Coordinates of C-alpha atoms and ligand atoms in Angstrom, one line a residue:
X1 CA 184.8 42.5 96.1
X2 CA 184.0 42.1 99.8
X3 CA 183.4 44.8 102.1
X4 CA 182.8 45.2 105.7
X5 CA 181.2 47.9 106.9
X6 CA 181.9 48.7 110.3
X7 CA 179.8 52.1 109.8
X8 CA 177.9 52.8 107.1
X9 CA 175.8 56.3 106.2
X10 CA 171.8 57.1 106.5
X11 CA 172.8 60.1 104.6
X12 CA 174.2 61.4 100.9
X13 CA 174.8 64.3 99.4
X14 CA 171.6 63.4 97.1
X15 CA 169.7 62.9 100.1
X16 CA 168.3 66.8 100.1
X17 CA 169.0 67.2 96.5
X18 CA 165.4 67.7 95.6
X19 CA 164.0 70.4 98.1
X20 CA 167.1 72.2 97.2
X21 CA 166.7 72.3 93.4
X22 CA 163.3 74.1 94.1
X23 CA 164.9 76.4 96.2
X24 CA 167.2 77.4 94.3
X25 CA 165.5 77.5 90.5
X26 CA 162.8 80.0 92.9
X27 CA 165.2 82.4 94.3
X28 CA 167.0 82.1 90.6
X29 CA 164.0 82.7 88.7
X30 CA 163.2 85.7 90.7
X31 CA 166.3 87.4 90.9
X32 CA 166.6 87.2 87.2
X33 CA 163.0 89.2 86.9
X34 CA 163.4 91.4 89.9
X35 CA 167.1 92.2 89.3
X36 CA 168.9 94.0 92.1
X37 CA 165.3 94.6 94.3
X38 CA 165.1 91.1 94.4
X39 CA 168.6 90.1 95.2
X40 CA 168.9 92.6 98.4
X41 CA 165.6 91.1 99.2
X42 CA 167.2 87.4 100.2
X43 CA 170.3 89.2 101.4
X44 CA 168.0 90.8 104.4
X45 CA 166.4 87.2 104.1
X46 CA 168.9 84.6 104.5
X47 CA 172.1 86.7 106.0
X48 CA 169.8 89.8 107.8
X49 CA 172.0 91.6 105.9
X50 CA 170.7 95.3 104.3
X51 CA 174.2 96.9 104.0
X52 CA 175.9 98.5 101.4
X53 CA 176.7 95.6 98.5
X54 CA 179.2 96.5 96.2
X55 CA 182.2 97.7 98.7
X56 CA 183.8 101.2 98.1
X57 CA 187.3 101.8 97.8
X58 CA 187.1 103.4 101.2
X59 CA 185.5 100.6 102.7
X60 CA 188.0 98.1 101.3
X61 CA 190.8 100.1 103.0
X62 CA 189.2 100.3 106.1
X63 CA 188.9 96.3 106.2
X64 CA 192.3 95.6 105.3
X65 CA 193.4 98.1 107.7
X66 CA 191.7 96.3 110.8
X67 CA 193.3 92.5 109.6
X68 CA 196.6 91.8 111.9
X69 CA 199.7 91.8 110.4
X70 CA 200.6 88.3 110.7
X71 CA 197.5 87.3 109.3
X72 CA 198.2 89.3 106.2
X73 CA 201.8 87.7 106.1
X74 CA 200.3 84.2 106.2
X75 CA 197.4 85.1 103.2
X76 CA 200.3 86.6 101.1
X77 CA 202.4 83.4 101.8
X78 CA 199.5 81.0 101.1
X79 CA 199.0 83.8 98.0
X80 CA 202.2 83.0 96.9
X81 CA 201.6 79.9 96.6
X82 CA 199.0 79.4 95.0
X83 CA 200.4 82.4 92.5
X84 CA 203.1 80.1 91.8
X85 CA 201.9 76.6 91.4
X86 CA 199.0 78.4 89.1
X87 CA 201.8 79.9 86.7
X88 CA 203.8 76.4 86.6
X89 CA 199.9 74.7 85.6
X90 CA 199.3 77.7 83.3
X91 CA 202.9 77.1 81.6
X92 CA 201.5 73.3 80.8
X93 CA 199.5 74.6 78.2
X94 CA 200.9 75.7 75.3
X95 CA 199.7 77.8 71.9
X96 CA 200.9 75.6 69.5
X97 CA 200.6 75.8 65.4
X98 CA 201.1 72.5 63.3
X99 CA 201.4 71.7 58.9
X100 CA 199.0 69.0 59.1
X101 CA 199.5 68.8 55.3
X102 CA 201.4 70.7 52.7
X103 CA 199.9 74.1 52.7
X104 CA 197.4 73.6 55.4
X105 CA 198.2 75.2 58.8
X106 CA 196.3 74.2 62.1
X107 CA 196.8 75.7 65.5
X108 CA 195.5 76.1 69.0
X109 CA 195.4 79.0 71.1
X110 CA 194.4 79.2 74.8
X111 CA 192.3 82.5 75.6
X112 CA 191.0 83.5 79.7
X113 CA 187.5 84.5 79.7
X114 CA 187.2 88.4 80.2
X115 CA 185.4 88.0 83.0
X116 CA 185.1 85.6 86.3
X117 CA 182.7 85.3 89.5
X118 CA 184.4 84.1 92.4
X119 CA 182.1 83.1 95.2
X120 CA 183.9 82.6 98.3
X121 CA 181.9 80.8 100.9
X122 CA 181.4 82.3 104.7
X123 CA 178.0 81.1 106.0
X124 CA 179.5 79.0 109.0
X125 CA 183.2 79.8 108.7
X126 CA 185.2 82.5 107.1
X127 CA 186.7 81.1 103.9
X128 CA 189.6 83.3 104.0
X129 CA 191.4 80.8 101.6
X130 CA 188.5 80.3 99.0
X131 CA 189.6 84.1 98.2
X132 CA 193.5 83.3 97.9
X133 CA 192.5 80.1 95.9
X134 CA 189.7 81.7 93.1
X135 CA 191.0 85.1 93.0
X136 CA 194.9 84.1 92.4
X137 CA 194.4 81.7 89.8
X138 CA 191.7 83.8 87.3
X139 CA 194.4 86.9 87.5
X140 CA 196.9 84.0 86.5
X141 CA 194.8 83.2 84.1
X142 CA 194.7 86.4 82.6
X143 CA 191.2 87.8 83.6
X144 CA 190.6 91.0 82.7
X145 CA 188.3 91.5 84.9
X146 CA 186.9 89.9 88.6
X147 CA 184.4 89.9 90.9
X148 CA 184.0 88.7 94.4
X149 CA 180.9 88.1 96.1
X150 CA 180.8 86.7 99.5
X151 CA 178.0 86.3 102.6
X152 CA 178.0 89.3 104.7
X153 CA 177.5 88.6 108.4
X154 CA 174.5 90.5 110.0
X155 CA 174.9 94.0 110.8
X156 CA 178.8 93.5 110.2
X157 CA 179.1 92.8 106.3
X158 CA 182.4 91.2 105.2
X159 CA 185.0 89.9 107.2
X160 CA 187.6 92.3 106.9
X161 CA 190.6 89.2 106.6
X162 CA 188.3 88.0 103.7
X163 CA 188.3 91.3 101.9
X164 CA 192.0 92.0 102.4
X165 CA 192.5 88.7 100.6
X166 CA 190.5 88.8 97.4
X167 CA 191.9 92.6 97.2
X168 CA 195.3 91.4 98.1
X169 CA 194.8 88.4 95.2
X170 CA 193.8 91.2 92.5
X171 CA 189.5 91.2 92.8
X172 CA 188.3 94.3 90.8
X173 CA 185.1 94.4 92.3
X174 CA 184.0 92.8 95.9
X175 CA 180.2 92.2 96.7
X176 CA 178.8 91.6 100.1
X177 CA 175.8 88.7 98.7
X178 CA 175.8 85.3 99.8
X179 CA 174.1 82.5 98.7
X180 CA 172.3 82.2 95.6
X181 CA 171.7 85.8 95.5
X182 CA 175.4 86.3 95.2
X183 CA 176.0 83.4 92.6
X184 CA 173.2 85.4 90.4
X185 CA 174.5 88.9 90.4
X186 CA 177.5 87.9 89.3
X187 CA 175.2 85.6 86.4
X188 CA 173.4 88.1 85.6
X189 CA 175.6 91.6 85.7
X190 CA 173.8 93.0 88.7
X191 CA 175.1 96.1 91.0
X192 CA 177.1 97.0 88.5
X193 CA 179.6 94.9 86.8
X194 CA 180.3 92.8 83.7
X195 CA 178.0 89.5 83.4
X196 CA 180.6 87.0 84.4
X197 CA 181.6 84.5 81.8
X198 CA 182.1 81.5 84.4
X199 CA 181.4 81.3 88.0
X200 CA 183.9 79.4 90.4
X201 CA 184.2 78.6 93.6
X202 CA 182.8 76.2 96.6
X203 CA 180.0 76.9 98.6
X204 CA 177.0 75.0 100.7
X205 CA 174.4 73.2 98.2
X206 CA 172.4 76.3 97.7
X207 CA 175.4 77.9 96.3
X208 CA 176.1 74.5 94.2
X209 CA 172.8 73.9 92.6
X210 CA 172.6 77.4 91.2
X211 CA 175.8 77.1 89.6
X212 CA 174.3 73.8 88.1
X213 CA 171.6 75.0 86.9
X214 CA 173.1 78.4 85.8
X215 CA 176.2 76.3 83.8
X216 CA 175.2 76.6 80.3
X217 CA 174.3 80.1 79.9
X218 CA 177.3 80.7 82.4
X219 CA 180.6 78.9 82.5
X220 CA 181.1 76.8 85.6
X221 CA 184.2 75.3 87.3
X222 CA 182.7 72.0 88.2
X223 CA 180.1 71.3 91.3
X224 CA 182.4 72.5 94.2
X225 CA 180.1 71.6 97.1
X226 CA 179.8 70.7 100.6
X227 CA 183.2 69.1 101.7
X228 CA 183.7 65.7 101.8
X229 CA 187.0 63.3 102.4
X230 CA 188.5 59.8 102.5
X231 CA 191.2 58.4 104.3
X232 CA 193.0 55.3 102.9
X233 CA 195.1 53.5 106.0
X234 CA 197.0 50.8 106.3
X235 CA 198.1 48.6 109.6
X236 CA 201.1 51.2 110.0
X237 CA 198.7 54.4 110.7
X238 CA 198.6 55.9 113.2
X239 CA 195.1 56.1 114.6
X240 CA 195.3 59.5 116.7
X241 CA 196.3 60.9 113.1
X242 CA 194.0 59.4 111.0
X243 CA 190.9 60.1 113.4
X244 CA 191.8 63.7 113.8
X245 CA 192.5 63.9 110.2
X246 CA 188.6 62.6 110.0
X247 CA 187.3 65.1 112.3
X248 CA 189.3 67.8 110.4
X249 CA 187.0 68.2 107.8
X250 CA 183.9 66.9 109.0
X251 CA 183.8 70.2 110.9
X252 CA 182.7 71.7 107.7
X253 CA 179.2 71.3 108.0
X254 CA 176.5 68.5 108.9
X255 CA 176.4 67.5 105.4
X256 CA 180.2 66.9 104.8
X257 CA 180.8 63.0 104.5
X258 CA 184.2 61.6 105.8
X259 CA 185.2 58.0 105.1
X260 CA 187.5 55.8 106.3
X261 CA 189.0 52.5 104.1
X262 CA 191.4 50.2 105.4
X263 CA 192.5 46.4 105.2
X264 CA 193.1 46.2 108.9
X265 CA 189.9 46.2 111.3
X266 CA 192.0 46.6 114.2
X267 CA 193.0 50.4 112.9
X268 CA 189.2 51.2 112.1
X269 CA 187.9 49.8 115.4
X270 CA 191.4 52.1 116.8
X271 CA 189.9 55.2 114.9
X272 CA 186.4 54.5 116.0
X273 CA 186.6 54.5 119.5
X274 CA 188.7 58.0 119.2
X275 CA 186.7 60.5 117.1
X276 CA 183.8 60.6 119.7
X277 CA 186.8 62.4 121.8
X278 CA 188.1 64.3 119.4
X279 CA 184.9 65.7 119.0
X280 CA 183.5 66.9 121.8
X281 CA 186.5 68.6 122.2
X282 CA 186.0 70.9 119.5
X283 CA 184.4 74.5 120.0
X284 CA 180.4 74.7 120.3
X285 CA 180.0 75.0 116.2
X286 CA 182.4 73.0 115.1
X287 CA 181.1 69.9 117.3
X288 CA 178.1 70.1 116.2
X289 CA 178.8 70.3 112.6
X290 CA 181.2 67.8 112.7
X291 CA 178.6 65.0 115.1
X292 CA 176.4 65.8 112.9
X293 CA 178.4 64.8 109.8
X294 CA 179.9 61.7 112.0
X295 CA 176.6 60.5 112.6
X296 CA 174.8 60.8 109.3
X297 CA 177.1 60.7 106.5
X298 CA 180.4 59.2 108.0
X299 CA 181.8 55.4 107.0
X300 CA 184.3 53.1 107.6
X301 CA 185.0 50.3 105.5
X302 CA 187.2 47.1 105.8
X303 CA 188.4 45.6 102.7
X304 CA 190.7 42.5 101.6
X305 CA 193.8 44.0 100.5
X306 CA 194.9 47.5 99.3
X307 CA 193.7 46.7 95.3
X308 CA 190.0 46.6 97.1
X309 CA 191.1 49.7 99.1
X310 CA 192.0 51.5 95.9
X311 CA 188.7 49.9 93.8
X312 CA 186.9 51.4 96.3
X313 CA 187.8 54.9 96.7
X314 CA 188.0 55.1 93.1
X315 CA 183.9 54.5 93.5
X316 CA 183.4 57.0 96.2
X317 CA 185.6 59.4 94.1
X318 CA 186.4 61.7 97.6
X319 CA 187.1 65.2 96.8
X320 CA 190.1 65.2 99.5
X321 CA 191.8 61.4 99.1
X322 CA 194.8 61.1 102.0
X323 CA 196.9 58.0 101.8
X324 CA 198.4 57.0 105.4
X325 CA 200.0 53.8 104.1
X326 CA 203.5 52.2 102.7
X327 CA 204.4 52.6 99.5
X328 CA 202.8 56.1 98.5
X329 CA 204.0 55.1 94.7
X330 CA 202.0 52.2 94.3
X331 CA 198.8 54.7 95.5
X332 CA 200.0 57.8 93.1
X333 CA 200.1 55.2 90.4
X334 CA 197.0 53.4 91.1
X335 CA 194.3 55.9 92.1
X336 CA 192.1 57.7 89.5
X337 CA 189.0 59.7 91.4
X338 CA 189.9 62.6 93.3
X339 CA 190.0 65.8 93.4
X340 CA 193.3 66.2 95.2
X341 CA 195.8 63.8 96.8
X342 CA 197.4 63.9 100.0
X343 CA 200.3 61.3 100.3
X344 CA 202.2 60.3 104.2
X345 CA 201.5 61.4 107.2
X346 CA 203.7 64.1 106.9
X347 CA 200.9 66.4 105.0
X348 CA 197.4 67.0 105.0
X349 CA 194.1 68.1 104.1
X350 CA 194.4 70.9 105.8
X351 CA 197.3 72.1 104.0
X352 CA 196.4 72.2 100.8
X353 CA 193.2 73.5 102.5
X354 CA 194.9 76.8 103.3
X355 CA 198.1 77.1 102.1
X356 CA 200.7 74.5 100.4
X357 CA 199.7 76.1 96.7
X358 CA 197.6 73.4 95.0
X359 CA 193.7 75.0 94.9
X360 CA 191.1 73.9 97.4
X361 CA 188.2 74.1 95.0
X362 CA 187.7 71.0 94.2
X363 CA 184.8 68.8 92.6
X364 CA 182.7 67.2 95.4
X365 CA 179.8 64.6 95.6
X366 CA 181.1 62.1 93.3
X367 CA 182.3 64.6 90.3
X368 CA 186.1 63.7 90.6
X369 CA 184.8 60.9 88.4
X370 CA 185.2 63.3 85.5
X371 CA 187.1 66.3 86.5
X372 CA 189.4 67.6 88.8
X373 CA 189.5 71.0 90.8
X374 CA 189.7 74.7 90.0
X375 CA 193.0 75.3 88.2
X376 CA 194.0 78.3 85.2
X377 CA 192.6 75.4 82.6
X378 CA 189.1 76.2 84.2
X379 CA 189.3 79.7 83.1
X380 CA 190.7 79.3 79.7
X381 CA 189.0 78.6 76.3
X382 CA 191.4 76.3 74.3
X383 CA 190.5 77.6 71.1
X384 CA 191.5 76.4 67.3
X385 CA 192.4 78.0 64.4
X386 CA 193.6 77.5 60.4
X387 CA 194.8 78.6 57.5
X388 CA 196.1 77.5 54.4
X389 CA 197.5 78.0 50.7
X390 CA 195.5 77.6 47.8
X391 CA 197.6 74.4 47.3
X392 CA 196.9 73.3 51.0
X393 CA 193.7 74.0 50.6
X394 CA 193.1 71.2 47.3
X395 CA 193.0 68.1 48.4
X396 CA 190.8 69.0 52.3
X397 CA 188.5 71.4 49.9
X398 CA 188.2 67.6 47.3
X399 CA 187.4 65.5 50.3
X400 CA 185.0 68.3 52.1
X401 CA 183.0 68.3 49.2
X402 CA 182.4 64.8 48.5
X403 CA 181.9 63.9 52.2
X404 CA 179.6 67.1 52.2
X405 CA 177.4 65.7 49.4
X406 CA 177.7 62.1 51.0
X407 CA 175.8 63.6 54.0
X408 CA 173.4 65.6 51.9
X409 CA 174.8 69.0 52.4
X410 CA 174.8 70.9 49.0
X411 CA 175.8 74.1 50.2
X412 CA 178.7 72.7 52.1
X413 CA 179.9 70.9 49.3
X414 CA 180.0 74.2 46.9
X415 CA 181.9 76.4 49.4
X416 CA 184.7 73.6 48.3
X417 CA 183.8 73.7 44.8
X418 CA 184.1 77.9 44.3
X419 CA 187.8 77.5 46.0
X420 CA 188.3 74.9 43.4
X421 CA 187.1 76.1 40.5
X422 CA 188.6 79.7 41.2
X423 CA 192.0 78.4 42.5
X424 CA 192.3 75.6 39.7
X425 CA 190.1 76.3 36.8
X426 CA 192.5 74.2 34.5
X427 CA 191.8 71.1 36.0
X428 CA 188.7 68.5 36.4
X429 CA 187.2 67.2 39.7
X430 CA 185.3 64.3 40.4
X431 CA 183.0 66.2 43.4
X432 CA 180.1 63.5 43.2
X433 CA 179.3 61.9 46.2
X434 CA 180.2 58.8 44.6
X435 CA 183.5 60.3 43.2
Ligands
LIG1 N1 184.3 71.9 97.4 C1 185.1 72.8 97.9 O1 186.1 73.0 97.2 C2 184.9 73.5 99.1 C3 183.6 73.4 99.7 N2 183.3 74.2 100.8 C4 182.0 74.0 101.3 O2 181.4 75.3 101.3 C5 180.3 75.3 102.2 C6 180.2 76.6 102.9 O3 178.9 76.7 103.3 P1 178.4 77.9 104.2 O4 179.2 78.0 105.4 O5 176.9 77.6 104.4 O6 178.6 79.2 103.4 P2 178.1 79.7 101.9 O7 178.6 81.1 101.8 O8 178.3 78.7 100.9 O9 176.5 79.8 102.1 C7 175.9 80.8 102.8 C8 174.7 81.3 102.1 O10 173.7 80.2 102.0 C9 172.5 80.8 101.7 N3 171.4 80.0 102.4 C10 171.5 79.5 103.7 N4 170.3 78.9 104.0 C11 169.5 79.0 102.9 C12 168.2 78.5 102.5 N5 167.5 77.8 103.4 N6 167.8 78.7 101.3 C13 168.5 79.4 100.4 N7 169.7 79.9 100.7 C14 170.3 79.7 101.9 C15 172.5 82.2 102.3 O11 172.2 83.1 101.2 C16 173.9 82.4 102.7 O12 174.4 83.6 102.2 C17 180.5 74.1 103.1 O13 179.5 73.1 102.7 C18 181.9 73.6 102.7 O14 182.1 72.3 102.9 C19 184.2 75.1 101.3 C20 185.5 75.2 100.8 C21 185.9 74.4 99.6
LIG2 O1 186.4 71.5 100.5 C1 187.4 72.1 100.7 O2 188.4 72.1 99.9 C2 187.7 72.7 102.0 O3 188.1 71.7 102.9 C3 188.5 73.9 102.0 S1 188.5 74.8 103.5 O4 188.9 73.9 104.6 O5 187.2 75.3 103.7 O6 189.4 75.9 103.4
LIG3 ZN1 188.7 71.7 104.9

């Protein structure tokens, strides 16, 4: 397949990837010797931050009460809809129970983890919506309980809009810790509350890479790191769209990649010569986040024909895929890596960014090659179960034993044989391995 690149990146998300696994398996380490000392230590480290951590009921009433009203009407709408969409995905799994043979019963039964850690980013930005999107869909899932731990600002703590969310969404407990610190305590049971049986949510690397390196002894979502986002466009784009849709979410952070595919060079050297503009018209932060990100990790690539298009971004596997091209069937149908689709013009990232219902976490960095975003599923165990008669349980307790002894394992093999014998002590087995 031939491909043009009329800008390619000096940058990846693996470029820092060592320096920050050191970082982070240090601040883990510690924290998980030092407990709580340790954790308020790189709270006044990293955020200057020497507050009060776990947020009294008094203090979460006094945030909420200082969040305008409209605000709160737009975070219960975008609530809503998450809510909603998370209790049509839960419905899609089912407890089911099935007579595999005579006798023998098998089932499956889906169980929420008692208890979830929702980190909700606010380092550069205030993730208001990471709180509506975690929160809302571990109460769906039927959590019993959840925490929330978030980056205090300096001297200030929580941002009150973030606080009246994950209260408004149904947090039990809400933590002022960012970072790695955060993703620990909630590890770990610090300040407090239950060890969390899986951690979710997006956050900057640091955040990331102890949630990798925590998955095992914790439950993860899936790698939910910094941002990044491709646009597939065709000759009937429209470039002003498609270039402000680029610079929409490489605002995120110098690190968040945006890419641009197309078959039609005129529309790439169209969006090109626009996002410079669009810019330096942003406010102080966000342009430099988002020249930062253009410079080092942005692309835009000219292919043959939409099947290249598609091959491609199936590669790149964007966490945020938009199509801005005819025929948004022949896309739905086609693509297979991403962690949420946007198809038309007439929607976008940021949409289902804030508020449109389907969940913003998603799997960044490649990872949408084997799994999608943050959804009930993540917080559920589907678990098995059986039973059977002591006629169901004849011929699966004749083959267990001989396939036991075929492998070697004797005591295997006579946990069939004593149901056997006790069940059917008129009759004659052949349990050899050979039998
Ligand atoms: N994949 C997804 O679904 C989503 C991803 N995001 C991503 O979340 C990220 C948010 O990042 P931030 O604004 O930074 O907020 P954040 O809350 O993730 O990180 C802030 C924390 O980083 C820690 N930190 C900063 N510098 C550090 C250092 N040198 N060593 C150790 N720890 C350090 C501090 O403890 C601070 O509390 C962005 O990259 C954004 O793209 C946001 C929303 C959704
Ligand atoms: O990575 C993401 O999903 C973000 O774009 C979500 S938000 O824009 O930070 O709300
Ligand atoms: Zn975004």
């Amino acid at each position: 397949m031939k491909r043009t690149y009329l800008k390619k990146a000096s940058r990846t998300s693996q470029s820092d990837a060592g320096e920050t696994s050191k970082t982070v398996a240090a601040i883990l380490a510690d924290i998980e010797t030092r407990g709580e000392a340790a954790a308020l230590e790189y709270a006044a480290k990293f955020d200057k931050y020497t507050g009060n951590v776990e947020l009294t009921q008094a203090e979460i009433d006094a945030a909420c009460a200082r969040v305008p009203q409209k605000l709160k009407e737009d975070i219960l709408f975008a609530h809503d809809n998450v809510r909603r969409f998370a209790e049509v995905q839960k419905g899609t799994v089912a407890d089911v129970e099935y007579e595999i043979n005579p006798g023998l019963i098998v089932g499956q039964k889906a169980i929420p983890v008692s208890a979830a850690g929702c980190y909700v980013p606010a380092g550069r930005y205030r993730h208001i919506a990471s709180a509506v999107m975690t929160v809302t869909t571990a109460k769906v899932a039927g959590c019993e309980h959840i925490t929330v731990s978030s980056a205090p600002q300096p001297g200030e703590g929580l941002n009150p809009a973030i606080v009246f969310a994950a209260h408004a969404c149904g947090a039990d407990k809400i933590m002022a810790l960012g970072g790695v610190q955060g993703v620990a305590s909630m590890a770990f049971g610090l300040f407090g509350q239950p060890k969390a049986n899986i951690i979710v949510g997006p956050g900057n690397q640091f955040v990331a890479e102890a949630k990798r390196s925590l998955y095992g002894r914790v439950g993860i979502d899936m790698i939910a790191g910094p941002t990044d986002s491709l646009i597939l466009a065709d000759k009937g784009a429209d470039a002003h769209i498609v270039a402000t849709d680029l610079v929409s979410q490489a605002e995120h952070g110098y690190n968040s990649p945006v890419w641009l595919v197309t078959d039609h060079e005129p529309l790439a050297r169209d969006v090109l010569s626009r996002v410079p503009d669009l810019i330096a018209d942003l406010p102080a932060l966000n342009r430099e986040n988002a020249e930062a990100a253009w410079n080092d990790y942005a692309e835009v690539i000219v292919c043959a024909n939409r099947e290249d298009m598609a091959a491609t971004s199936d590669e790149y596997a964007p966490e945020h895929l938009t199509v801005q091209a005819e025929d948004l069937d022949w896309w739905l149908n086609r693509l297979k890596c991403y962690g949420s689709l946007f198809l038309g013009e007439e929607t976008t990232v940021s949409y289902g960014d804030k508020a449109a219902g389907t969940n913003h976490v998603l799997p960044t960095s490649g990872a949408a090659s084997y799994t999608g975003g943050l959804s009930v599923h993540k917080y559920m165990k589907i678990v098995t179960w059986q039973r059977a008669s002591r006629e169901g349980s004849k011929q699966v307790a004749e083959a267990t034993a001989r396939i036991s002894r075929l492998e070697g394992m004797e005591a295997h093999a006579r946990a069939a044989d004593v149901r056997l014998a006790k069940y059917f002590p008129d009759e004659d087995f052949d349990l050899t391995a050979n039998g």
